[in-house]
Amino acid sequence: MKGILLAGGTGSRLYPNTVTLNKHLLPVYDKPMIYYPLSVLMMIGITDILLICNKKDLIHYQALLSDGQQLGIHIEYRTQDNANGIAEAFIIGEDFIDNEPVCLLLGDNIFHSNNLSKEIEECTNLENGAFIFAYQVADPTRYGVVEFDHNHIARSIEEKPQFPKSDFAVPGIYFYDNRVSEIAKHIKPSNRNELEITDINKIYLEEGSLGVKEFGRGSVWFDTGTTESLFMASDYIETLETRQGLKIAFLEEIAYRNHYINKQQLSETIKNYPNSEYKSYLEKIIEK
């Protein structure tokens, strides 16, 4: 399975923080925002990844992540020059996806739970159809909402409905079979003149092949596209890391523990890092 990280957009809701820096590079406590969704892909075994960003930000992502070799993964880059919608990612990445299923993660969505890998990993075996996720929220009118039956097959999807049919929001992680690029090329732009991910989901829904995975209690999801949610996510990460002494979304640690790289490769990777808490933590991983 391939992975796509969508990290475009203008970040207008975070103005003026995003005047000179793409929002997905803003810090969420002790690391860039993009580390969190990338860590999810790595944890569930997806190592062939396409990062889509604005043309002007490409150099910054390449400086931060390179081609992924230092993490034992492979990262390619494409640009989305205009805000043409989430679904355009599958058109931009058509040659990258090729004939494989794909997982799309939005670069400003942060997920965490003790069982996160187990909750998501089953989707990597997808051959036909699609999976979206459901996260229970107090105010579903603010989100895309999915209604599903007892077999976890989607019955309806609505975007910010006035009268929601369920209280389950659809977070920014999606799994599709290899038809998704062709489907994306045939949907029409919405009233916002964007290719909507909801329209792709509705096509799978209509054929009865849109499965729903529910994030259980104890799972945390942040859409860090606003100042408030960015602060809340940072506060959450800081609380966990400080109390437990364990780090979340440290890419090098995940690469090492998942055997993408060995101890010697980890040592070589971090030896030129500047003295920092980040480097010190990874040195302790090696010592243990």
mmCIF file of N, CA and C in Angstrom, residues 16 26-27 29 32 58 64 71 73 95 98 109 112 119 144 148 166 222 262 271:
data_model
loop_
_atom_site.group_PDB
_atom_site.id
_atom_site.type_symbol
_atom_site.label_atom_id
_atom_site.label_comp_id
_atom_site.label_asym_id
_atom_site.label_seq_id
_atom_site.Cartn_x
_atom_site.Cartn_y
_atom_site.Cartn_z
ATOM 1 N N PRO A 16 -1.297 35.361 11.424
ATOM 2 C CA PRO A 16 -0.161 35.572 10.523
ATOM 3 C C PRO A 16 0.968 34.537 10.678
ATOM 4 N N LEU A 26 4.634 24.147 11.185
ATOM 5 C CA LEU A 26 4.547 24.796 12.490
ATOM 6 C C LEU A 26 4.755 23.752 13.590
ATOM 7 N N PRO A 27 5.320 24.157 14.725
ATOM 8 C CA PRO A 27 5.558 23.185 15.790
ATOM 9 C C PRO A 27 4.275 22.808 16.522
ATOM 10 N N TYR A 29 4.049 21.287 19.869
ATOM 11 C CA TYR A 29 4.939 21.127 21.011
ATOM 12 C C TYR A 29 6.396 21.045 20.573
ATOM 13 N N PRO A 32 7.716 19.366 14.239
ATOM 14 C CA PRO A 32 6.825 19.916 13.219
ATOM 15 C C PRO A 32 5.525 19.107 13.088
ATOM 16 N N LEU A 58 8.188 23.462 -1.134
ATOM 17 C CA LEU A 58 8.835 22.187 -1.448
ATOM 18 C C LEU A 58 10.239 22.111 -0.872
ATOM 19 N N LEU A 64 13.777 19.145 5.388
ATOM 20 C CA LEU A 64 13.388 18.498 6.647
ATOM 21 C C LEU A 64 13.431 16.984 6.564
ATOM 22 N N LEU A 71 15.406 7.259 7.339
ATOM 23 C CA LEU A 71 14.374 6.617 8.151
ATOM 24 C C LEU A 71 14.025 5.226 7.623
ATOM 25 N N ILE A 73 12.704 4.642 4.756
ATOM 26 C CA ILE A 73 11.491 4.735 3.944
ATOM 27 C C ILE A 73 11.808 5.490 2.660
ATOM 28 N N ASP A 95 0.436 8.494 -10.971
ATOM 29 C CA ASP A 95 1.556 7.640 -11.374
ATOM 30 C C ASP A 95 2.242 7.032 -10.161
ATOM 31 N N ASP A 98 -0.068 4.126 -8.928
ATOM 32 C CA ASP A 98 0.028 3.026 -9.883
ATOM 33 C C ASP A 98 -1.147 2.073 -9.681
ATOM 34 N N ASN A 109 -3.834 16.736 10.550
ATOM 35 C CA ASN A 109 -4.601 15.866 11.443
ATOM 36 C C ASN A 109 -3.657 15.052 12.313
ATOM 37 N N HIS A 112 -3.858 9.974 18.121
ATOM 38 C CA HIS A 112 -3.077 9.283 19.148
ATOM 39 C C HIS A 112 -3.982 8.402 19.996
ATOM 40 N N GLU A 119 -5.895 -0.134 15.478
ATOM 41 C CA GLU A 119 -7.154 0.413 14.982
ATOM 42 C C GLU A 119 -7.099 0.677 13.484
ATOM 43 N N GLY A 144 -17.744 16.917 8.550
ATOM 44 C CA GLY A 144 -18.343 15.909 7.702
ATOM 45 C C GLY A 144 -18.809 14.780 8.595
ATOM 46 N N PHE A 148 -23.581 5.005 9.779
ATOM 47 C CA PHE A 148 -23.230 3.648 9.367
ATOM 48 C C PHE A 148 -24.063 2.629 10.129
ATOM 49 N N SER A 166 -25.936 11.315 12.598
ATOM 50 C CA SER A 166 -25.158 10.641 13.630
ATOM 51 C C SER A 166 -24.263 11.685 14.289
ATOM 52 N N PHE A 222 -6.993 15.538 16.626
ATOM 53 C CA PHE A 222 -6.946 16.994 16.506
ATOM 54 C C PHE A 222 -6.848 17.379 15.042
ATOM 55 N N ASN A 262 18.656 -0.038 11.521
ATOM 56 C CA ASN A 262 19.227 -0.708 12.685
ATOM 57 C C ASN A 262 19.896 0.314 13.608
ATOM 58 N N LYS A 271 24.095 11.548 14.590
ATOM 59 C CA LYS A 271 25.387 12.048 15.084
ATOM 60 C C LYS A 271 25.635 13.502 14.705
#
